C-alpha atoms as a PDB file:
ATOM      1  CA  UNK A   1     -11.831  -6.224  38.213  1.00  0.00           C
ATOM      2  CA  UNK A   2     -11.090  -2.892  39.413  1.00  0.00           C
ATOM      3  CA  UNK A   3      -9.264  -1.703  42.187  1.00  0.00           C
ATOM      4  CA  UNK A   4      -9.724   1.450  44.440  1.00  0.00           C
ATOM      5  CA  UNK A   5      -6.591   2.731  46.356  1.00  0.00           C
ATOM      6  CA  UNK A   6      -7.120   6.170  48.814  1.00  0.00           C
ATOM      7  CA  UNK A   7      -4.835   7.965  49.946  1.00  0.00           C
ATOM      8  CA  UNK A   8      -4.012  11.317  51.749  1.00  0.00           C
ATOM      9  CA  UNK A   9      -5.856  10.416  55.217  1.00  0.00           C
ATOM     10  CA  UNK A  10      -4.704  11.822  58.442  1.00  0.00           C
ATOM     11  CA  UNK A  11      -5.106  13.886  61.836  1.00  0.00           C
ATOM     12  CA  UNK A  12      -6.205  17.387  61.458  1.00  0.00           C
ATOM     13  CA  UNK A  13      -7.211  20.115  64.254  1.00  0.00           C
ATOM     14  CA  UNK A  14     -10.676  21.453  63.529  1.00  0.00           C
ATOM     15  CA  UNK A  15     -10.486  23.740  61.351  1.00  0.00           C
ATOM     16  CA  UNK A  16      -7.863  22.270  59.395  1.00  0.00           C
ATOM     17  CA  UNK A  17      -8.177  20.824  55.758  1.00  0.00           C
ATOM     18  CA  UNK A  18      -7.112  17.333  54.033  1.00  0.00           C
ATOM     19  CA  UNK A  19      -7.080  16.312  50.693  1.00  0.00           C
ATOM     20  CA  UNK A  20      -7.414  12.430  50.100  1.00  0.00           C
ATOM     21  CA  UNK A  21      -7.270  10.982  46.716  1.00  0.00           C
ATOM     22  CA  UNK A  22      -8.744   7.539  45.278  1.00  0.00           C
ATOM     23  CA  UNK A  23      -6.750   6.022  41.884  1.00  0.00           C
ATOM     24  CA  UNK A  24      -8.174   3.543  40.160  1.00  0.00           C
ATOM     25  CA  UNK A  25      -6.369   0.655  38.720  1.00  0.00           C
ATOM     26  CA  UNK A  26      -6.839  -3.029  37.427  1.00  0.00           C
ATOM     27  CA  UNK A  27      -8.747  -3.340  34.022  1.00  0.00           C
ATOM     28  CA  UNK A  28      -9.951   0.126  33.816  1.00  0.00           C
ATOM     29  CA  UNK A  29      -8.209   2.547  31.296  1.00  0.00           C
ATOM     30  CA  UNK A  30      -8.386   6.210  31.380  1.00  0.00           C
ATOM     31  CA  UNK A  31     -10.972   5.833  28.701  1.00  0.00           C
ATOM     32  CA  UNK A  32     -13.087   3.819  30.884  1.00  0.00           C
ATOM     33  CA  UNK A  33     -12.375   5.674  33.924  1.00  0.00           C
ATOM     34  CA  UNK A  34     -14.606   8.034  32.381  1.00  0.00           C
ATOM     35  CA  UNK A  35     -17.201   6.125  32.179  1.00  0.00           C
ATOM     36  CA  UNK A  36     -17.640   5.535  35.753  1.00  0.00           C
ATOM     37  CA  UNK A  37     -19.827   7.696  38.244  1.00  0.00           C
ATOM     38  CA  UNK A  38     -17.278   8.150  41.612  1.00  0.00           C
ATOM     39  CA  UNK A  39     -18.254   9.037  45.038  1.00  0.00           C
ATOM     40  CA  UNK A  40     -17.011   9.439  48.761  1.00  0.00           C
ATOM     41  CA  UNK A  41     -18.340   7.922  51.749  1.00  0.00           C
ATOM     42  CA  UNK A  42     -17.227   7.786  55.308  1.00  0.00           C
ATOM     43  CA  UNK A  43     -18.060   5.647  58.402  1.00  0.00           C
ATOM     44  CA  UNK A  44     -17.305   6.918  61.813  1.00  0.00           C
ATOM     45  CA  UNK A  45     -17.057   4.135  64.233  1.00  0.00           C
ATOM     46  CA  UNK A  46     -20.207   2.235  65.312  1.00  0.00           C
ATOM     47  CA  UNK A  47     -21.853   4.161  62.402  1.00  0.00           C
ATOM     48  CA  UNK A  48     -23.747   2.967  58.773  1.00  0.00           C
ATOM     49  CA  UNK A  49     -21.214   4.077  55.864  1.00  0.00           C
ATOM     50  CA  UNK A  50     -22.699   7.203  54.854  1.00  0.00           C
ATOM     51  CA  UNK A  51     -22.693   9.684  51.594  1.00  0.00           C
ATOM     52  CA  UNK A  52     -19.971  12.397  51.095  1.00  0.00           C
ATOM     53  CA  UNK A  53     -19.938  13.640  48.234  1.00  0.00           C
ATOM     54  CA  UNK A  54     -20.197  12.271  44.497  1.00  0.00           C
ATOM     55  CA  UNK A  55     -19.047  13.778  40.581  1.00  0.00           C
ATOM     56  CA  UNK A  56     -21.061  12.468  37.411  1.00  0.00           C
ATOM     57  CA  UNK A  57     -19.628   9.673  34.653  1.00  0.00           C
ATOM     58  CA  UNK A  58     -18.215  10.721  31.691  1.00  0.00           C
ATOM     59  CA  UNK A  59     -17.176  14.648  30.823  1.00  0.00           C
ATOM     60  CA  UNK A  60     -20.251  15.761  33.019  1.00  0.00           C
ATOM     61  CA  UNK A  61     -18.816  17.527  36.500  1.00  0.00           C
ATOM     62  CA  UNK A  62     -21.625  17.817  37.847  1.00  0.00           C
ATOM     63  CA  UNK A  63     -21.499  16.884  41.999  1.00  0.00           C
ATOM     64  CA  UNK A  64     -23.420  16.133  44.679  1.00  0.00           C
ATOM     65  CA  UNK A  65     -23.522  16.577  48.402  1.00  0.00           C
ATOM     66  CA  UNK A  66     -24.003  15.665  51.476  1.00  0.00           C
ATOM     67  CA  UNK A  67     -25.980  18.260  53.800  1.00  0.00           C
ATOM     68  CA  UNK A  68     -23.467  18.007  56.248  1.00  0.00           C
ATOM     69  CA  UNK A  69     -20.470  19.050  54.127  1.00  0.00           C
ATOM     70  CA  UNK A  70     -21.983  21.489  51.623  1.00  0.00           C
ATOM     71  CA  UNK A  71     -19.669  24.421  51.044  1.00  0.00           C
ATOM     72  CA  UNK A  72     -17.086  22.778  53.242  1.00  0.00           C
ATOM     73  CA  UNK A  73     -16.097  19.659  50.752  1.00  0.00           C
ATOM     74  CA  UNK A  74     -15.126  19.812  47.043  1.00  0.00           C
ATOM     75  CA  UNK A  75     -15.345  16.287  45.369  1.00  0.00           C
ATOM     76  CA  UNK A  76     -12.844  16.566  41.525  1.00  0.00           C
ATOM     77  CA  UNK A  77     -11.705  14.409  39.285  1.00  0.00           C
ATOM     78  CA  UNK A  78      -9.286  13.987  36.855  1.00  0.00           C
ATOM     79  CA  UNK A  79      -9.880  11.266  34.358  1.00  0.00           C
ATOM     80  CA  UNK A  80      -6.311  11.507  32.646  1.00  0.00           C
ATOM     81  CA  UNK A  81      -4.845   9.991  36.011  1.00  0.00           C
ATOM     82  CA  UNK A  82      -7.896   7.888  37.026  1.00  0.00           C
ATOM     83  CA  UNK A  83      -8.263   9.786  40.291  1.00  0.00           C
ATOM     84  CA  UNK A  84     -10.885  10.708  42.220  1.00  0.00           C
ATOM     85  CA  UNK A  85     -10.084  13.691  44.743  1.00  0.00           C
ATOM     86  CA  UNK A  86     -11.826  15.161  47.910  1.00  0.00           C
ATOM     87  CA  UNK A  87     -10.719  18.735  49.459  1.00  0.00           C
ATOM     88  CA  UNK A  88     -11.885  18.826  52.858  1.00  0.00           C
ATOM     89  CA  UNK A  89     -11.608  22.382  54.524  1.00  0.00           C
ATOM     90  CA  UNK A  90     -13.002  23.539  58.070  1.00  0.00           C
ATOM     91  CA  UNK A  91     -12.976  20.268  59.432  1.00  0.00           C
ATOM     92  CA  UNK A  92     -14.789  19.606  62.379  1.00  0.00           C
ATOM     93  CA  UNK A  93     -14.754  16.346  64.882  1.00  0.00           C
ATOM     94  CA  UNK A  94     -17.530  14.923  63.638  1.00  0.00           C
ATOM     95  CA  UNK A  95     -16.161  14.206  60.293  1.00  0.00           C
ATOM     96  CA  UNK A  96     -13.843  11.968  62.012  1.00  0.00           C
ATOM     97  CA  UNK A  97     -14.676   8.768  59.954  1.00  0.00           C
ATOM     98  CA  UNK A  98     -13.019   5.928  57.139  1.00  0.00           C
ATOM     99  CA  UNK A  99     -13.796   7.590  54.118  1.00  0.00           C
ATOM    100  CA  UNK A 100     -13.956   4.874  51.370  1.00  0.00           C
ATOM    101  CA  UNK A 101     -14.076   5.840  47.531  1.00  0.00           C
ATOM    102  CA  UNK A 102     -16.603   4.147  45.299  1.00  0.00           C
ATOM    103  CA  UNK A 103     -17.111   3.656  41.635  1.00  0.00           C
ATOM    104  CA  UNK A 104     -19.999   2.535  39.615  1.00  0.00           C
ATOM    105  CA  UNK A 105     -20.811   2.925  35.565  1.00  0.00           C
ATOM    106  CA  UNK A 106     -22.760   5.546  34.075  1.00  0.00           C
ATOM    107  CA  UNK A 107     -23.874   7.027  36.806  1.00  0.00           C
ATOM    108  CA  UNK A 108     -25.039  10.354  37.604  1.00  0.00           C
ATOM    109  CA  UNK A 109     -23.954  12.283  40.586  1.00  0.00           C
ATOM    110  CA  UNK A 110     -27.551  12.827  41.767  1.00  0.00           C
ATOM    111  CA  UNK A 111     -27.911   8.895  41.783  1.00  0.00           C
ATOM    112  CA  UNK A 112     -24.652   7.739  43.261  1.00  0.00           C
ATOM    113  CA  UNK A 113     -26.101   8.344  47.113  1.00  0.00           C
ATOM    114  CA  UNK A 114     -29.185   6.033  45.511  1.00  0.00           C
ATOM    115  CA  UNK A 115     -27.284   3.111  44.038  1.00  0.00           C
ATOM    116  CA  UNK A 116     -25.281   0.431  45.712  1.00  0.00           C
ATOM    117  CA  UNK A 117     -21.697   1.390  44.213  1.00  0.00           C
ATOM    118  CA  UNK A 118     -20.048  -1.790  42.120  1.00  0.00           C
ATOM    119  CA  UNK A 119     -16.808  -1.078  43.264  1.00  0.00           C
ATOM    120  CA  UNK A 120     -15.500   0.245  46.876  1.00  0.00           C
ATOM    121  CA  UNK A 121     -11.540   0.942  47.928  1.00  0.00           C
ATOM    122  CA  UNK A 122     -10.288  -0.171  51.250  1.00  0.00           C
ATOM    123  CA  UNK A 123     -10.870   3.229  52.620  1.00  0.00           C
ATOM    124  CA  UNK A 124      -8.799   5.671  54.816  1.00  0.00           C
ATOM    125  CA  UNK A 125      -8.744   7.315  58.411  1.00  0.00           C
ATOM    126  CA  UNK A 126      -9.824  10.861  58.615  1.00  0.00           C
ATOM    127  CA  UNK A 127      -9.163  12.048  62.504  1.00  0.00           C
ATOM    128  CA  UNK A 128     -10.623  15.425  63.706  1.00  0.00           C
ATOM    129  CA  UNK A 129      -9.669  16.079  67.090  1.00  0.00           C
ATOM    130  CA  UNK A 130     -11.202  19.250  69.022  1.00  0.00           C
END
């Protein structure tokens, strides 16, 4: 089993930027971290969870992104640590949401807004207030 754990959530101003963080732990080394696609997703209240942002398996860094956050949101890893990062700059109150981290193997960033991740953390508040 392996276990998601964010952290780094908070209240911003718009405008402002967060960094959040997702480790993973359990029976996943750094060697296998690796071999695990990773993305972000959020859900504002009364919402579906939706795509953020997600970084490719393995040595590949490639990413993908949401519409909504392109060129605001940078989505890192580092595979040493098992952690999965998001930088979120110019903020606005609409990305006020839970943003939950999600894992699943070999899996490219293009296909981890396709696939039903196999792992999810227990997410974190993100609050944007005007």
């Amino acid at each position: 089993q392996v276990e998601l754990v964010e952290s780094g959530g908070g209240s911003v101003q718009a405008g402002g930027s967060l960094n959040i963080s997702c480790e993973a732990s359990g029976r996943i080394g750094s060697t296998y971290f690796r071999n695990y696609g990773m993305a972000w997703f959020r859900q504002a209240p009364g919402r579906e969870r939706d795509f953020v942002a997600s970084i490719s398996w393995g040595e590949n860094t490639d990413t993908n992104y949401a519409e909504s956050v392109k060129g605001r949101f940078t989505i890192s890893k580092d595979n040493a640590k098992k952690t999965v990062y998001l930088r979120m700059n110019g903020l606005k109150p609409e990305d006020t949401a839970v943003y939950f981290c999600a894992a699943t193997p070999m899996t490219s960033a293009q296909a981890m807004d396709k696939v039903t991740p196999t792992y999810w953390g227990q997410g974190t508040q993100v609050t944007v207030s005007s």
